[in-house]
Coordinates of C-alpha atoms and ligand atoms in Angstrom, one line a residue:
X1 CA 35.8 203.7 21.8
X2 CA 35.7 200.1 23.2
X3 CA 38.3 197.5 21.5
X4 CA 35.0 195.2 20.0
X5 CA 34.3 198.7 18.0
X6 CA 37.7 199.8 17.0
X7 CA 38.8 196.2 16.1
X8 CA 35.2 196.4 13.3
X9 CA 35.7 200.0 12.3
X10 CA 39.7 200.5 12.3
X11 CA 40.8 201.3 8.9
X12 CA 37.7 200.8 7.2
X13 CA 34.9 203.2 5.7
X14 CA 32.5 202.3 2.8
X15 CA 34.6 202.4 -0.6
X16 CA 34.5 206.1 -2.1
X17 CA 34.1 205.2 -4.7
X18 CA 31.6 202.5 -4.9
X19 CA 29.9 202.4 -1.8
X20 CA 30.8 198.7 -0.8
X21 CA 30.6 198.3 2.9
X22 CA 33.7 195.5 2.5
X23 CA 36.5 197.2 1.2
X24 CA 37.8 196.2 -2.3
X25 CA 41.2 194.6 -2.7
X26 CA 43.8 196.3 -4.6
X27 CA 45.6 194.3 -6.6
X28 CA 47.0 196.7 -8.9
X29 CA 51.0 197.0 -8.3
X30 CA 51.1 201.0 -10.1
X31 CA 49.2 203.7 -9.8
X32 CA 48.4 206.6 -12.0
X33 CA 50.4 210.6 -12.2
X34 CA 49.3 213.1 -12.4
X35 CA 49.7 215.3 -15.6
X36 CA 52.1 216.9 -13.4
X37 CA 54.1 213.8 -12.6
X38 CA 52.4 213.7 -8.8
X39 CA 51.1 211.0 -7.4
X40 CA 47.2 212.4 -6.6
X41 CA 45.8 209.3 -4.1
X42 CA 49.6 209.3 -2.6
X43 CA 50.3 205.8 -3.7
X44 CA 53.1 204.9 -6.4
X45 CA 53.9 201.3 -6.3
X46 CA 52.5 198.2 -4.7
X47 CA 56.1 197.4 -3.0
X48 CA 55.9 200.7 -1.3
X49 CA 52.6 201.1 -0.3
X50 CA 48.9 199.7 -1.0
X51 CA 45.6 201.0 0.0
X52 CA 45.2 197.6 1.4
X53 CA 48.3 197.7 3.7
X54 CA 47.3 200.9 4.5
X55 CA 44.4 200.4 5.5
X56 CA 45.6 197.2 7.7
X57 CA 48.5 199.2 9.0
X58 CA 45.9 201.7 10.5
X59 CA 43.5 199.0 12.0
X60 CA 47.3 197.3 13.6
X61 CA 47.9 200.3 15.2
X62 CA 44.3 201.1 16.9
X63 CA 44.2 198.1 17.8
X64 CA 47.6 197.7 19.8
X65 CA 47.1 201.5 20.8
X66 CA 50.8 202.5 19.0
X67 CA 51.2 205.6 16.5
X68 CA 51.9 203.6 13.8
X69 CA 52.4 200.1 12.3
X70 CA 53.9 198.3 9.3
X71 CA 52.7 195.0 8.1
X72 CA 55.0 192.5 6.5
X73 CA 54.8 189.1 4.5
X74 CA 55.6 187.1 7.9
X75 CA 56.1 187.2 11.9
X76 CA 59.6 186.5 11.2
X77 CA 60.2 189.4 8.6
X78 CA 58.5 191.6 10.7
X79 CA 60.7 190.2 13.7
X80 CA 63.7 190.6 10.9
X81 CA 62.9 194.3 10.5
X82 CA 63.2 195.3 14.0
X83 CA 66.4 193.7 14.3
X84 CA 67.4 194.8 11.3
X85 CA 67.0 198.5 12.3
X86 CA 69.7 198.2 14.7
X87 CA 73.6 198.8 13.4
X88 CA 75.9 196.1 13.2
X89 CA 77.9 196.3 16.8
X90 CA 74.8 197.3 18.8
X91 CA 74.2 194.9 21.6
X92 CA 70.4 192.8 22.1
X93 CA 69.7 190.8 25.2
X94 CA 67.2 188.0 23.7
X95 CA 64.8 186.1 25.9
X96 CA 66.0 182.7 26.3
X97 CA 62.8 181.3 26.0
X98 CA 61.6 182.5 22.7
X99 CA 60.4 181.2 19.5
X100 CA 62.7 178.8 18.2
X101 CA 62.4 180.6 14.6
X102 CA 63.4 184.1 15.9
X103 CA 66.4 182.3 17.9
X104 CA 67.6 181.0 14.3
X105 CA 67.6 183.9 12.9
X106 CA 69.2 186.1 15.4
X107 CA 71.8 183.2 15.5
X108 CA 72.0 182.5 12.3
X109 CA 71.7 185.7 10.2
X110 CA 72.0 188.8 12.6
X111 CA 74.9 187.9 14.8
X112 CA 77.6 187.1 12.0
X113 CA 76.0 190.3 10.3
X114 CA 77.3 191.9 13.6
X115 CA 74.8 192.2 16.1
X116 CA 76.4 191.0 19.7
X117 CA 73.5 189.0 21.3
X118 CA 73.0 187.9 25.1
X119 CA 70.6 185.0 26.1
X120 CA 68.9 185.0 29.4
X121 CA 66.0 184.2 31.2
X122 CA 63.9 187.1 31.3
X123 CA 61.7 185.4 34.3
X124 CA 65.0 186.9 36.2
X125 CA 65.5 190.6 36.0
X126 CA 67.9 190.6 37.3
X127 CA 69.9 188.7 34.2
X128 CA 68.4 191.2 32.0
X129 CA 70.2 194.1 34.4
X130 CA 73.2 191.9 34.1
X131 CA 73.6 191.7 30.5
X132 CA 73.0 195.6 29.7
X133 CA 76.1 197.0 28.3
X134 CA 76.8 200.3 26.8
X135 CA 75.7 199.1 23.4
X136 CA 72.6 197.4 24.7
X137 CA 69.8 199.0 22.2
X138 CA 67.2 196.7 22.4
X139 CA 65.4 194.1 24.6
X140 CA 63.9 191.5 23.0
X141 CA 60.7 189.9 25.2
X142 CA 57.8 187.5 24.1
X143 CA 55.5 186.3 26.6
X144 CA 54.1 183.6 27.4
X145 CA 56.8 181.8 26.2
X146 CA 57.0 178.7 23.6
X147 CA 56.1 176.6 24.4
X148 CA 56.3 176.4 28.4
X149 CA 54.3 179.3 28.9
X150 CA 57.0 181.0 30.7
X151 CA 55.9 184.5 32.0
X152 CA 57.6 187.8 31.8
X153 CA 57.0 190.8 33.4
X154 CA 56.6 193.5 30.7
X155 CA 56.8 196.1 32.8
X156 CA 60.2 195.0 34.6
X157 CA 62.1 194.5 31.6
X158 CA 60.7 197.5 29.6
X159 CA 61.9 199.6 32.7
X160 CA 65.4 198.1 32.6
X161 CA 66.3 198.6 29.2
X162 CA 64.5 202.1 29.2
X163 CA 66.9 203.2 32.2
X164 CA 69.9 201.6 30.0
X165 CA 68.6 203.9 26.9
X166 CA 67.7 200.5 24.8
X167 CA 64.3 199.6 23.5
X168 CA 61.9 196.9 24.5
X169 CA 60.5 194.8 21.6
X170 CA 57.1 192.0 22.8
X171 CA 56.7 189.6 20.8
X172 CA 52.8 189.7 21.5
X173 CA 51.9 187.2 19.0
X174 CA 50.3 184.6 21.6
X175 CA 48.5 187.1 23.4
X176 CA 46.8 189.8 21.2
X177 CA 44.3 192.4 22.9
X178 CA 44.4 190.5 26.2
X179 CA 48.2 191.7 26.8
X180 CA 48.6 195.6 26.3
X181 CA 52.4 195.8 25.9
X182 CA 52.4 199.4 24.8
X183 CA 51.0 200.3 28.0
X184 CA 53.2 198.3 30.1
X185 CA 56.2 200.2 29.0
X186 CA 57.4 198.8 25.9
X187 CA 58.7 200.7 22.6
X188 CA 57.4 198.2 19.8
X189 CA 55.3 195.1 19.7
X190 CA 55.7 192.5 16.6
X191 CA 53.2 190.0 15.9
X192 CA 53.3 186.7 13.5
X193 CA 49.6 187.9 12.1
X194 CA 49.7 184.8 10.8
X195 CA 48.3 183.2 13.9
X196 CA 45.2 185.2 16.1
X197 CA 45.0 188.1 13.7
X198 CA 44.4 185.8 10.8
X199 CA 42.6 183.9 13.1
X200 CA 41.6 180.9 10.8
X201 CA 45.0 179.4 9.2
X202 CA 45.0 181.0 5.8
X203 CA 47.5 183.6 6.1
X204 CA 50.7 184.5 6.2
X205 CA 51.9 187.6 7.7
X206 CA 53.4 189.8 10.6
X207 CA 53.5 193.2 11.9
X208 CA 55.8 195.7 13.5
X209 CA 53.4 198.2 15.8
X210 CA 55.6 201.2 17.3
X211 CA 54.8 203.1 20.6
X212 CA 56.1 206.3 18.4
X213 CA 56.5 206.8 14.9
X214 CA 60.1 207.9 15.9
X215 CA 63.2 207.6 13.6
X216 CA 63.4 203.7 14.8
X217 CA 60.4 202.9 13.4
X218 CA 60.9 205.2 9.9
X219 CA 64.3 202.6 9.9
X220 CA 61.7 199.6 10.0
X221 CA 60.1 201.0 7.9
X222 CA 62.6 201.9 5.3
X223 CA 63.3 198.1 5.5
X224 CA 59.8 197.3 4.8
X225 CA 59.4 198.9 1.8
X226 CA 63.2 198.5 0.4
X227 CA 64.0 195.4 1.7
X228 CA 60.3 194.2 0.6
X229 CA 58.8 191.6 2.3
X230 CA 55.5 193.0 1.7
X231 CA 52.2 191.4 2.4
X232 CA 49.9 191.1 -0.7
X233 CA 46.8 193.4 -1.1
X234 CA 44.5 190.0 -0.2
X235 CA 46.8 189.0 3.0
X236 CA 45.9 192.5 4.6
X237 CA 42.7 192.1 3.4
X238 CA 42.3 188.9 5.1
X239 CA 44.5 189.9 8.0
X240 CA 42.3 192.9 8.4
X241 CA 39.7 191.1 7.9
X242 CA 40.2 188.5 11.0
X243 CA 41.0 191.7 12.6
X244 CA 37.2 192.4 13.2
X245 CA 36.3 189.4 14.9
X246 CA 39.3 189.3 16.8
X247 CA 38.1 190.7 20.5
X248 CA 35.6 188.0 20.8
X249 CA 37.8 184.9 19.2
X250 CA 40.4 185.8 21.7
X251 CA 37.5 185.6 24.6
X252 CA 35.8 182.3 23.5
X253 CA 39.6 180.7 22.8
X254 CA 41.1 181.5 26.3
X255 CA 37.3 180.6 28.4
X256 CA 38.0 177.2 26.2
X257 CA 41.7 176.7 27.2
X258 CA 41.0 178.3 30.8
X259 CA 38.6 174.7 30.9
X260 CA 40.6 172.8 29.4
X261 CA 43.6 173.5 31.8
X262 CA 41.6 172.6 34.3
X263 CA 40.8 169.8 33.3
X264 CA 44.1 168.4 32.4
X265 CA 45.5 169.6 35.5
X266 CA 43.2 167.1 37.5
X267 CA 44.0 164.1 35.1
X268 CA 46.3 161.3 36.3
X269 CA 47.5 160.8 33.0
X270 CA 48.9 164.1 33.0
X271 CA 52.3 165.1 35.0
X272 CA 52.3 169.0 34.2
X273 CA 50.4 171.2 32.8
X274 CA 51.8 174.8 32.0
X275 CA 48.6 177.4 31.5
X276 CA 49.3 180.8 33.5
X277 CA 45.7 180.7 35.2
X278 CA 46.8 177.8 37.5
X279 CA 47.9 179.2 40.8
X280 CA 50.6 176.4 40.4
X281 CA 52.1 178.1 37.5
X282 CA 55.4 179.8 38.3
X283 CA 54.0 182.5 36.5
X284 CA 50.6 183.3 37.6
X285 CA 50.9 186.1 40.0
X286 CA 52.4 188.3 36.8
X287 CA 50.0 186.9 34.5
X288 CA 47.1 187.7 36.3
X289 CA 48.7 191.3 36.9
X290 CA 49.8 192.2 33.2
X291 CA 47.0 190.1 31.2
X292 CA 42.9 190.4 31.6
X293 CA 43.0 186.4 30.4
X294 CA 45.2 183.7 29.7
X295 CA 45.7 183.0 26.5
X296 CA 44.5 180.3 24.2
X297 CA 47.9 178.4 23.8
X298 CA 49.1 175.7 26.9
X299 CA 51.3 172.9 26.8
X300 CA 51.4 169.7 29.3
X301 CA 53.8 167.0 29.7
X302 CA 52.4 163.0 29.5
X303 CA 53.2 160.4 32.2
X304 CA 55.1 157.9 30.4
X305 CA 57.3 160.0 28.4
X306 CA 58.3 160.6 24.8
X307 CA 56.2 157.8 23.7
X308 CA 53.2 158.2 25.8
X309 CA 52.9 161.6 24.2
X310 CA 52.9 160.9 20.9
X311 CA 50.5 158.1 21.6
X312 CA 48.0 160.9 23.0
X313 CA 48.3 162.8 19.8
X314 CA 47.9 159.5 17.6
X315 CA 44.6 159.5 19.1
X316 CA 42.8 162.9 18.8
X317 CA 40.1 162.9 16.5
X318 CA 39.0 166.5 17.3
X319 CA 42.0 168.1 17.2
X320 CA 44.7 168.2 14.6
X321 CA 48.3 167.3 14.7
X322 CA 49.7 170.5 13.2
X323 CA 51.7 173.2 14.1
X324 CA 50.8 176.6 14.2
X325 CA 47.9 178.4 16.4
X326 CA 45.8 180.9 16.6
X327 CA 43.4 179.6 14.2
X328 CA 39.6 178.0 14.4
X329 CA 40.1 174.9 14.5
X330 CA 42.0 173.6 17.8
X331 CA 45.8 171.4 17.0
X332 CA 48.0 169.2 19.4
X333 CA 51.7 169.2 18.7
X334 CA 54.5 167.0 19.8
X335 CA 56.9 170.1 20.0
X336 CA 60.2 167.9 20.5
X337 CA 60.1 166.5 17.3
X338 CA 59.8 169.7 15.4
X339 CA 63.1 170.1 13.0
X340 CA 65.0 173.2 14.9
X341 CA 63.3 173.0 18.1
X342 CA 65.0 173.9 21.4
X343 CA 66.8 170.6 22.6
X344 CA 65.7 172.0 26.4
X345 CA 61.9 171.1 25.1
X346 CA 60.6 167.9 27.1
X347 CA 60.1 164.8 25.4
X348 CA 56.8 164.2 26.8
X349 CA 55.7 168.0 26.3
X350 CA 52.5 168.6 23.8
X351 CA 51.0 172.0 22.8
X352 CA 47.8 172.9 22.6
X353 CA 45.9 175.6 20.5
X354 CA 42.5 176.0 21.7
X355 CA 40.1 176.7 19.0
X356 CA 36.6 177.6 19.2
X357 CA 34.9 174.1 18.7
X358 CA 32.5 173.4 21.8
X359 CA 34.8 173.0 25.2
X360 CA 32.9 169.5 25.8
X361 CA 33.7 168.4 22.4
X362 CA 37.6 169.0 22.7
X363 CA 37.7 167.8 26.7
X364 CA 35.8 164.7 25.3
X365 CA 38.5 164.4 22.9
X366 CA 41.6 165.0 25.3
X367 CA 39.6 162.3 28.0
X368 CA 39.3 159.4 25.2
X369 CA 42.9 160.7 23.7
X370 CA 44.5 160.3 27.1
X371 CA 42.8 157.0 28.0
Ligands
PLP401 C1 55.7 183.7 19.0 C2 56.0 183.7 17.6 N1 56.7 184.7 17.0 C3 56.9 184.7 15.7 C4 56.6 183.6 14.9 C5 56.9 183.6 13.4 O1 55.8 184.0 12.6 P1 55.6 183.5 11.1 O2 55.5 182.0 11.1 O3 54.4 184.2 10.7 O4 56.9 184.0 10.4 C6 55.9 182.6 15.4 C7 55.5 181.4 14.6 O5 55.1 180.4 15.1 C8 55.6 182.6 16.8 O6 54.9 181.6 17.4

């Protein structure tokens, strides 16, 4: 079946048990033996499993096209897992331009645990070749980056660590359905669920989706349910929930950003605007090859600098001054300032989540905003 039908029908089926077309949300954490002391509907405890997360877990996997997924209470505990399933002394190579969060806690929690981590920048294979060593296990991509948008090849990198014996992890989180990283070669994706899956900022939550449900992924999931950072029964239903609306979100939020781009990219007030569908972006030729849009996420650097750019997003009345994306409603973010960010982030740098308000209302915006 196409993605619009899986992504309304995956995990789902009226409620045995009362017919309701929406399923009902579990919130019970224990579930009843047998007489035998067995477990007849399979489920024992809410920490372990839910029909819920089961039910979401299911949908996660149709809908990246893997044999099996685990959801968890965050992107970053999902990222944590995957990590987490290594043994201390194995060897990562990390992208050096991902999420400032999963940097932290590579650097911060994972390496004095005893993983042995390399940074480089994955738009150069040939620095991922370089930094393989014998206990290389895992290569860690996200693309496009954040917040420059930075492209890498999937299918490169995924090849590379494959040839080494390691896996390839995609952080896929900015570019769900319109990025099939499964397909392109790598082992595992992981998304912060929190953002396009949720799909309107009210949720928390992340995923691990796995090519194979091999012995690496019964280790992430061993952490999932012992470690237990566990999504509640009404995150995977809202999760699961955004989930069926997510094919056509994804189209209307890159057409708007696709515009938007455009638009910036002729505007004198503007000095740069990073959007892969721009044939000036470095990385557009592998964009265009690996994903069938753009994404709804850009960021652009202000003429003027640092202050400049806070001044354009003192003056946005459309959009929001938040962090976060992925959601409805469209937010502008000063990315610099952000406690923890990457000190290599311009000053005069904002990010842009497109939402799905009316492209003339938010270019209107960005025109009066800029001046
Ligand atoms: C690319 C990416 N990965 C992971 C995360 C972490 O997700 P969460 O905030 O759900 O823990 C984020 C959050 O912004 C993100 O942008």
């Amino acid at each position: 079946m196409k993605i619009e039908t899986i992504a309304v029908h995956a995990g789902r089926g009226a409620d045995a048990s009362t017919g309701a077309v929406s399923a009902p949300i579990h919130l019970s954490t224990t579930f009843e033996r047998g007489a035998e002391g067995d477990y007849p509907q399979g489920y024992v405890y809410s920490r372990s499993n839910n029909p819920n997360r089961t039910a979401l877990e299911g949908a996660l996997a149709a809908i990246e096209g893997g044999e099996a997924a685990a959801a968890f209470s965050s992107g970053l505990a999902a990222t944590a897992a995957v990590f987490q399933a290594l043994r201390p002394g194995d060897h990562v190579v990390l992208s050096g331009d991902t999420y400032h969060g999963t940097a932290k806690l590579v650097g911060e929690l994972l390496a004095p645990w005893g993983l042995a981590v390399d940074v480089v920048d994955m738009a150069m294979p040939d620095e991922v070749k370089r930094a393989i060593r014998d206990e290389t296990k895992l290569v860690w991509v996200e693309t496009p980056s954040n917040p420059q948008l930075k492209i890498t090849d999937i299918a490169a990198i995924a090849k590379i660590g494959r040839d080494a014996g390691a896996l390839c992890a995609c952080d896929n989180t900015w570019a769900p359905l319109i990025q099939r990283p499964l397909e392109l070669g790598a082992d595992l994706v992981v998304h912060s669920t929190t953002k396009y899956f949720g799909g309107h900022s009210d949720v928390t939550g992340g995923a691990v989706i796995a090519k194979s449900a091999d012995a690496f992924f019964e280790r992430v999931r061993t952490i999932q349910t012992t470690a237990g950072a566990v999504p509640s029964p009404f995150d995977c239903w809202l999760v699961h929930r955004g989930i069926q609306t997510l094919p056509w979100r994804m189209r209307a939020h890159c057409a708007n950003a696709e515009r938007i781009a455009d638009f910036l990219a002729a505007h004198s007030a503007v000095e740069i605007v990073n959007y892969p569908s721009l044939t000036s972006h470095r990385g557009h030729e592998i964009a265009a090859r690996q994903m069938s849009a753009f994404g709804g996420m850009l960021s652009f650097g202000v003429r003027g600098g640092r202050e400049a750019a806070m001044r354009v997003a003192a003056r946005v009345k459309v959009f929001t001054r938040a962090t976060s994306l992925g959601g409805v409603e469209s937010l502008i973010e000063h990315r610099a300032s952000i406690p923890g960010e990457d000190p290599r982030t311009p000053q005069n740098l904002l990010r842009l989540s497109i939402g799905l308000e009316n492209a003339d209302d938010l270019l209107a915006d960005l025109a009066q905003a800029l001046g």
